[in-house]
Tab-separated table of C-alpha atoms and ligand atoms in Angstrom:
chain	number	residue	atom	x	y	z
A	1	MET	CA	-13.013	5.624	5.757
A	2	GLU	CA	-11.222	8.757	4.873
A	3	ASN	CA	-7.644	7.375	4.528
A	4	PHE	CA	-8.728	5.050	1.670
A	5	SER	CA	-9.579	8.071	-0.404
A	6	LEU	CA	-7.469	8.957	-3.399
A	7	LYS	CA	-9.039	12.348	-3.974
A	8	GLY	CA	-6.597	14.837	-5.579
A	9	LYS	CA	-4.115	12.006	-6.468
A	10	ILE	CA	-2.840	11.276	-9.928
A	11	ALA	CA	-2.385	7.539	-10.776
A	12	LEU	CA	-0.474	6.259	-13.768
A	13	VAL	CA	-1.274	2.649	-14.686
A	14	THR	CA	0.784	1.003	-17.397
A	15	GLY	CA	-0.703	-1.178	-20.110
A	16	ALA	CA	-4.191	-0.367	-18.880
A	17	SER	CA	-6.433	-0.385	-21.942
A	18	TYR	CA	-8.132	-3.586	-20.815
A	19	GLY	CA	-7.571	-6.593	-18.428
A	20	ILE	CA	-6.137	-6.173	-14.937
A	21	GLY	CA	-4.753	-2.739	-15.575
A	22	PHE	CA	-8.149	-1.346	-16.694
A	23	ALA	CA	-9.841	-2.889	-13.589
A	24	ILE	CA	-7.224	-1.379	-11.245
A	25	ALA	CA	-7.393	2.033	-12.904
A	26	THR	CA	-11.219	2.037	-12.678
A	27	ALA	CA	-11.029	1.124	-8.937
A	28	LEU	CA	-8.426	3.893	-8.264
A	29	SER	CA	-10.783	6.345	-10.134
A	30	ASP	CA	-13.835	5.208	-8.135
A	31	ALA	CA	-11.625	6.052	-5.010
A	32	GLY	CA	-11.139	9.609	-6.407
A	33	ALA	CA	-7.876	9.472	-8.417
A	34	THR	CA	-7.308	11.016	-11.857
A	35	ILE	CA	-6.295	8.249	-14.218
A	36	VAL	CA	-3.345	8.360	-16.681
A	37	PHE	CA	-2.535	5.197	-18.675
A	38	ASN	CA	-0.296	4.215	-21.449
A	39	ASP	CA	-0.313	1.393	-23.973
A	40	ILE	CA	1.936	0.210	-26.735
A	41	ASN	CA	0.012	1.762	-29.765
A	42	GLN	CA	-2.674	4.364	-30.568
A	43	GLN	CA	-5.283	1.723	-31.406
A	44	LEU	CA	-5.053	0.231	-27.910
A	45	VAL	CA	-5.054	3.696	-26.227
A	46	ASP	CA	-8.194	4.648	-28.218
A	47	LYS	CA	-9.790	1.371	-27.145
A	48	GLY	CA	-8.899	2.124	-23.558
A	49	LEU	CA	-10.192	5.770	-23.773
A	50	GLU	CA	-13.526	4.484	-25.122
A	51	ALA	CA	-13.737	1.819	-22.301
A	52	TYR	CA	-13.117	4.415	-19.609
A	53	ALA	CA	-15.506	6.930	-21.100
A	54	GLU	CA	-18.222	4.100	-21.022
A	55	ARG	CA	-17.624	4.087	-17.215
A	56	ASN	CA	-17.748	7.871	-17.125
A	57	ILE	CA	-14.075	8.102	-16.329
A	58	LYS	CA	-12.043	10.923	-17.954
A	59	ALA	CA	-8.795	9.080	-18.316
A	60	HIS	CA	-5.685	10.514	-20.018
A	61	GLY	CA	-4.132	7.950	-22.456
A	62	TYR	CA	-0.728	8.009	-24.008
A	63	VAL	CA	1.266	5.762	-26.438
A	64	CYS	CA	4.419	4.745	-24.673
A	65	ASP	CA	6.520	1.517	-24.642
A	66	VAL	CA	7.623	0.857	-21.077
A	67	THR	CA	10.907	-0.667	-22.244
A	68	ASN	CA	11.987	2.529	-24.003
A	69	GLU	CA	13.602	4.905	-21.522
A	70	ASP	CA	13.302	7.979	-23.843
A	71	GLN	CA	9.597	7.321	-24.393
A	72	VAL	CA	9.107	6.898	-20.707
A	73	ASN	CA	10.878	10.047	-19.753
A	74	SER	CA	8.914	12.034	-22.368
A	75	LEU	CA	5.717	10.466	-21.040
A	76	ILE	CA	6.441	11.530	-17.429
A	77	SER	CA	7.256	15.164	-18.453
A	78	GLN	CA	4.147	15.330	-20.705
A	79	VAL	CA	1.995	14.092	-17.955
A	80	ALA	CA	3.469	16.568	-15.507
A	81	LYS	CA	2.625	19.341	-17.917
A	82	GLU	CA	-0.792	18.160	-19.014
A	83	VAL	CA	-2.179	16.473	-15.886
A	84	GLY	CA	0.274	16.878	-12.974
A	85	GLU	CA	2.945	14.928	-11.154
A	86	VAL	CA	2.389	11.199	-10.634
A	87	ASP	CA	1.487	10.283	-7.050
A	88	ILE	CA	0.699	6.598	-7.737
A	89	LEU	CA	2.450	4.355	-10.291
A	90	VAL	CA	1.108	0.956	-11.025
A	91	ASN	CA	3.487	-1.204	-13.066
A	92	ASN	CA	0.954	-3.424	-14.759
A	93	ALA	CA	2.164	-3.859	-18.354
A	94	GLY	CA	3.514	-7.309	-18.943
A	95	ILE	CA	3.644	-10.268	-21.256
A	96	ILE	CA	4.112	-13.975	-21.075
A	97	LYS	CA	5.646	-16.500	-23.482
A	98	ARG	CA	4.773	-20.122	-22.810
A	99	ILE	CA	7.676	-22.044	-24.413
A	100	PRO	CA	9.632	-24.984	-22.939
A	101	MET	CA	12.907	-23.454	-21.717
A	102	HIS	CA	15.113	-25.810	-23.945
A	103	GLU	CA	13.275	-24.511	-27.014
A	104	MET	CA	13.208	-20.800	-26.048
A	105	SER	CA	15.608	-18.396	-27.804
A	106	ALA	CA	17.703	-15.920	-25.752
A	107	ALA	CA	15.949	-13.185	-27.697
A	108	GLU	CA	12.440	-14.437	-26.534
A	109	PHE	CA	13.796	-14.793	-22.870
A	110	ARG	CA	15.147	-11.203	-23.075
A	111	GLN	CA	11.950	-9.731	-24.448
A	112	VAL	CA	9.972	-11.019	-21.435
A	113	ILE	CA	12.593	-9.769	-18.945
A	114	ASP	CA	12.623	-6.474	-20.841
A	115	ILE	CA	8.879	-5.773	-20.545
A	116	ASP	CA	8.135	-7.426	-17.175
A	117	LEU	CA	11.162	-6.359	-15.214
A	118	ASN	CA	13.218	-3.696	-17.035
A	119	GLY	CA	9.929	-1.848	-17.813
A	120	PRO	CA	8.994	-1.385	-14.092
A	121	PHE	CA	12.587	-0.304	-13.328
A	122	ILE	CA	12.525	2.329	-16.067
A	123	MET	CA	8.997	3.562	-15.046
A	124	ALA	CA	9.805	3.697	-11.237
A	125	LYS	CA	13.088	5.412	-11.991
A	126	ALA	CA	11.256	8.126	-13.952
A	127	VAL	CA	8.705	8.926	-11.206
A	128	LEU	CA	10.990	8.664	-8.163
A	129	PRO	CA	12.668	12.161	-8.320
A	130	ALA	CA	9.346	14.049	-8.066
A	131	MET	CA	8.134	11.590	-5.322
A	132	MET	CA	11.378	12.164	-3.403
A	133	LYS	CA	10.946	15.949	-3.646
A	134	LYS	CA	7.357	15.742	-2.430
A	135	ARG	CA	8.326	13.127	0.140
A	136	ALA	CA	5.334	11.007	-0.822
A	137	GLY	CA	4.590	8.336	-3.408
A	138	LYS	CA	3.143	4.931	-4.006
A	139	ILE	CA	4.557	2.333	-6.460
A	140	ILE	CA	2.643	-0.880	-6.945
A	141	ASN	CA	4.297	-3.613	-9.048
A	142	ILE	CA	1.996	-6.359	-10.502
A	143	CYS	CA	3.845	-9.565	-9.600
A	144	SER	CA	2.459	-13.104	-9.993
A	145	MET	CA	2.183	-16.644	-8.568
A	146	MET	CA	5.386	-17.052	-10.507
A	147	SER	CA	7.082	-14.569	-8.150
A	148	GLU	CA	6.932	-17.681	-5.801
A	149	LEU	CA	6.344	-20.786	-7.881
A	150	GLY	CA	7.619	-22.294	-11.100
A	151	ARG	CA	5.987	-24.430	-13.695
A	152	GLU	CA	6.639	-25.851	-17.115
A	153	THR	CA	7.078	-23.308	-20.054
A	154	VAL	CA	7.232	-20.114	-18.063
A	155	SER	CA	10.933	-19.780	-17.203
A	156	ALA	CA	11.375	-16.174	-18.481
A	157	TYR	CA	8.074	-14.967	-16.885
A	158	ALA	CA	8.997	-16.605	-13.539
A	159	ALA	CA	12.485	-15.061	-13.664
A	160	ALA	CA	11.072	-11.617	-14.438
A	161	LYS	CA	8.278	-11.865	-11.798
A	162	GLY	CA	10.590	-13.219	-9.109
A	163	GLY	CA	12.983	-10.313	-9.983
A	164	LEU	CA	10.017	-7.858	-9.770
A	165	LYS	CA	9.307	-9.066	-6.222
A	166	MET	CA	12.868	-8.214	-5.222
A	167	LEU	CA	12.843	-4.934	-7.126
A	168	THR	CA	9.761	-4.148	-4.987
A	169	ARG	CA	11.594	-4.882	-1.784
A	170	ASN	CA	14.562	-2.955	-2.911
A	171	ILE	CA	12.683	0.240	-3.959
A	172	ALA	CA	10.983	0.018	-0.479
A	173	SER	CA	14.442	-0.349	1.149
A	174	GLU	CA	16.021	2.450	-0.802
A	175	TYR	CA	13.223	5.072	-0.781
A	176	GLY	CA	11.199	4.311	2.373
A	177	GLU	CA	12.977	7.183	4.162
A	178	TYR	CA	11.309	9.534	1.607
A	179	ASN	CA	7.918	8.297	2.618
A	180	ILE	CA	7.588	6.330	-0.594
A	181	GLN	CA	5.907	2.943	-0.353
A	182	CYS	CA	6.582	0.283	-2.938
A	183	ASN	CA	4.496	-2.846	-2.686
A	184	GLY	CA	3.517	-5.718	-5.082
A	185	ILE	CA	0.272	-7.314	-5.821
A	186	GLY	CA	0.546	-11.023	-6.748
A	187	PRO	CA	-2.626	-12.028	-8.675
A	188	GLY	CA	-3.576	-15.632	-8.794
A	189	TYR	CA	-5.005	-17.082	-11.951
A	190	ILE	CA	-7.242	-14.267	-13.375
A	191	ALA	CA	-9.453	-14.532	-16.369
A	192	THR	CA	-8.037	-12.081	-18.916
A	193	PRO	CA	-6.800	-12.276	-22.511
A	194	GLN	CA	-3.418	-13.269	-21.159
A	195	THR	CA	-4.667	-16.520	-19.749
A	196	ALA	CA	-7.440	-17.135	-22.337
A	197	PRO	CA	-5.406	-19.955	-24.049
A	198	LEU	CA	-5.400	-21.806	-20.737
A	199	ARG	CA	-9.209	-21.664	-20.539
A	200	GLU	CA	-10.109	-22.519	-24.138
A	201	LYS	CA	-12.783	-25.304	-24.530
A	202	GLN	CA	-11.585	-28.564	-26.016
A	203	ALA	CA	-12.830	-29.706	-29.417
A	204	ASP	CA	-15.371	-31.990	-27.632
A	205	GLY	CA	-16.663	-29.078	-25.588
A	206	SER	CA	-15.071	-30.148	-22.309
A	207	ALA	CA	-12.995	-27.774	-20.127
A	208	HIS	CA	-9.257	-27.271	-20.876
A	209	PRO	CA	-7.254	-29.473	-18.565
A	210	PHE	CA	-5.381	-26.433	-17.198
A	211	ASP	CA	-8.791	-24.854	-16.431
A	212	SER	CA	-9.826	-27.804	-14.196
A	213	PHE	CA	-6.295	-27.941	-12.712
A	214	ILE	CA	-6.374	-24.281	-11.588
A	215	ILE	CA	-9.874	-24.569	-10.118
A	216	ALA	CA	-8.692	-27.619	-8.169
A	217	LYS	CA	-5.580	-25.843	-7.021
A	218	THR	CA	-7.494	-22.768	-5.807
A	219	PRO	CA	-9.369	-23.073	-2.394
A	220	ALA	CA	-11.892	-20.452	-3.781
A	221	ALA	CA	-12.520	-23.034	-6.579
A	222	ARG	CA	-12.646	-20.452	-9.330
A	223	TRP	CA	-10.562	-18.182	-11.479
A	224	GLY	CA	-10.070	-14.677	-10.254
A	225	THR	CA	-11.627	-11.662	-12.021
A	226	PRO	CA	-9.719	-8.386	-12.741
A	227	GLU	CA	-12.197	-6.812	-10.183
A	228	ASP	CA	-10.862	-9.057	-7.428
A	229	LEU	CA	-7.756	-6.839	-7.516
A	230	ALA	CA	-9.655	-3.566	-7.107
A	231	GLY	CA	-9.738	-3.425	-3.221
A	232	PRO	CA	-6.175	-4.479	-2.668
A	233	ALA	CA	-5.003	-1.841	-5.323
A	234	VAL	CA	-6.913	0.927	-3.573
A	235	PHE	CA	-5.517	-0.124	-0.219
A	236	LEU	CA	-1.852	-0.104	-1.433
A	237	ALA	CA	-2.409	3.218	-3.303
A	238	SER	CA	-3.900	4.988	-0.305
A	239	GLU	CA	-2.808	6.458	2.950
A	240	ALA	CA	-4.257	3.347	4.649
A	241	SER	CA	-1.082	1.559	3.734
A	242	ASN	CA	1.499	4.183	4.689
A	243	PHE	CA	3.508	1.821	6.926
A	244	VAL	CA	3.192	-1.188	4.521
A	245	ASN	CA	6.348	-1.315	2.490
A	246	GLY	CA	8.154	-3.953	0.466
A	247	HIS	CA	5.180	-6.337	0.823
A	248	VAL	CA	3.687	-8.494	-1.898
A	249	LEU	CA	-0.067	-8.918	-1.294
A	250	TYR	CA	-1.100	-12.188	-2.972
A	251	VAL	CA	-4.667	-12.043	-4.265
A	252	ASP	CA	-4.933	-15.657	-5.295
A	253	GLY	CA	-8.022	-17.231	-3.763
A	254	GLY	CA	-5.628	-19.107	-1.405
A	255	ILE	CA	-3.413	-20.946	-3.990
A	256	LEU	CA	-0.182	-20.201	-2.068
A	257	ALA	CA	-1.699	-21.423	1.252
A	258	TYR	CA	-2.911	-24.831	-0.153
A	259	ILE	CA	-1.125	-28.081	-0.537
A	260	GLY	CA	-3.654	-29.334	-3.045
A	261	LYS	CA	-6.465	-31.842	-3.121
A	262	GLN	CA	-5.844	-35.365	-2.109
A	263	PRO	CA	-6.286	-37.669	-5.106
A	264	LYS	CA	-9.482	-39.752	-4.919
B	301	NAP	P1	-3.019	-8.569	-20.698
B	301	NAP	O1	-4.490	-8.853	-20.789
B	301	NAP	O2	-2.186	-9.171	-21.714
B	301	NAP	O3	-2.755	-6.910	-20.659
B	301	NAP	C1	-1.347	-6.416	-20.501
B	301	NAP	C2	-1.281	-5.061	-21.175
B	301	NAP	O4	0.016	-4.576	-21.147
B	301	NAP	C3	-1.831	-5.001	-22.610
B	301	NAP	O5	-2.595	-3.875	-22.764
B	301	NAP	C4	-0.512	-5.046	-23.319
B	301	NAP	O6	-0.632	-4.514	-24.605
B	301	NAP	C5	0.305	-4.085	-22.470
B	301	NAP	N1	1.747	-4.087	-22.778
B	301	NAP	C6	2.466	-5.071	-23.190
B	301	NAP	N2	3.733	-4.715	-23.499
B	301	NAP	C7	3.845	-3.442	-23.225
B	301	NAP	C8	4.797	-2.435	-23.328
B	301	NAP	N3	6.129	-2.780	-23.753
B	301	NAP	N4	4.561	-1.188	-22.961
B	301	NAP	C9	3.291	-0.818	-22.626
B	301	NAP	N5	2.252	-1.696	-22.508
B	301	NAP	C10	2.536	-2.957	-22.873
B	301	NAP	O7	-2.537	-8.966	-19.317
B	301	NAP	P2	-3.300	-9.037	-17.957
B	301	NAP	O8	-3.721	-10.498	-17.693
B	301	NAP	O9	-4.287	-7.975	-17.768
B	301	NAP	O10	-2.062	-8.890	-16.993
B	301	NAP	C11	-1.672	-7.551	-16.456
B	301	NAP	C12	-0.474	-7.785	-15.564
B	301	NAP	O11	-0.787	-8.694	-14.532
B	301	NAP	C13	0.745	-8.373	-16.308
B	301	NAP	O12	1.957	-7.820	-15.713
B	301	NAP	C14	0.641	-9.757	-15.943
B	301	NAP	O13	1.841	-10.436	-15.938
B	301	NAP	C15	0.164	-9.717	-14.577
B	301	NAP	N6	-0.519	-10.998	-14.092
B	301	NAP	C16	-1.587	-11.514	-14.743
B	301	NAP	C17	-2.237	-12.637	-14.255
B	301	NAP	C18	-3.375	-13.315	-14.945
B	301	NAP	O14	-3.745	-14.404	-14.469
B	301	NAP	N7	-3.959	-12.721	-15.948
B	301	NAP	C19	-1.819	-13.172	-13.013
B	301	NAP	C20	-0.706	-12.586	-12.386
B	301	NAP	C21	-0.073	-11.481	-12.916
B	301	NAP	P3	-0.738	-5.658	-25.810
B	301	NAP	O15	-2.203	-5.955	-25.937
B	301	NAP	O16	-0.207	-4.988	-27.063
B	301	NAP	O17	0.047	-6.843	-25.466
B	302	GCO	C1	0.666	-19.358	-16.570
B	302	GCO	C2	-0.064	-18.047	-16.280
B	302	GCO	C3	0.450	-17.396	-15.102
B	302	GCO	C4	-0.534	-16.259	-14.697
B	302	GCO	C5	-0.226	-15.502	-13.526
B	302	GCO	C6	-0.253	-16.240	-12.319
B	302	GCO	O1	0.884	-19.668	-17.765
B	302	GCO	O2	1.007	-20.082	-15.653
B	302	GCO	O3	-0.272	-17.241	-17.398
B	302	GCO	O4	1.762	-17.093	-15.162
B	302	GCO	O5	-0.731	-15.414	-15.807
B	302	GCO	O6	0.893	-14.696	-13.624
B	302	GCO	O7	-0.121	-15.500	-11.183
């Protein structure tokens, strides 16, 4: 279908050397987009460039910390000069700290908010002027189950991802008249390095209790894969979603729809 095509578009995916960002960028490239990504250091960018090259994708990689407004502004000007203006921004870079709230320092809380919420604000702010001028643009914020649900040890992450859902709605509200669509993707529990500690085998070889817990909480009865996010990302990046704005598309195998299994 023609309006799912991203031919001629430039997509910038943050923190996309591996994991969910890499899978989303690969999908956008398969749909025709030119890929630009950033990561926090040169080593990660080189690792990403190698991974894209293995898929025959000619990606453009840059070192840039999404929390640093000067670095972000230089990144956007450099990309405009070397590749072109960004048509699609995917705010993917993010971290989590699993610490009981009463033991978490304010500095640790701030760091999570800084990367997971201030980062997307800074990135979006940097690409909006060119999108407003062109009267076209797509911003996709990677939200979370924690945009809707809480659990032990993830207070900062839940606060950031809940905030990111509202930033998504606000960008849609404020810039919809410029034909800019800002939507979120809310991945369920996805097997990536970020969730590896929750899937580690126990000393006796049995599954991690959180691993079994998530499989039981997910109607699909499995962890998601980064590739599960490919189709939703292409949809939200393409003209097929031109009248979808301020929406969070949960890609969670049904977690948010499910009350949970009755105990035996
Ligand atoms: P990941 O494997 O940890 O990858 C995140 C990437 O972001 C890494 O390359 C990371 O670099 C980079 N990054 C961190 N801080 C950055 C900064 N300040 N500036 C630029 N890049 C930075 O995570 P993932 O599981 O693929 O998750 C990607 C996104 O999806 C995150 O926003 C996450 O919260 C969200 N998410 C994940 C899941 C899941 O189940 N995995 C579910 C819902 C939402 P480093 O390697 O240096 O940290
Ligand atoms: C956790 C997880 C989650 C996921 C994801 C869910 O500790 O509960 O890491 O927060 O990464 O964001 O959608």
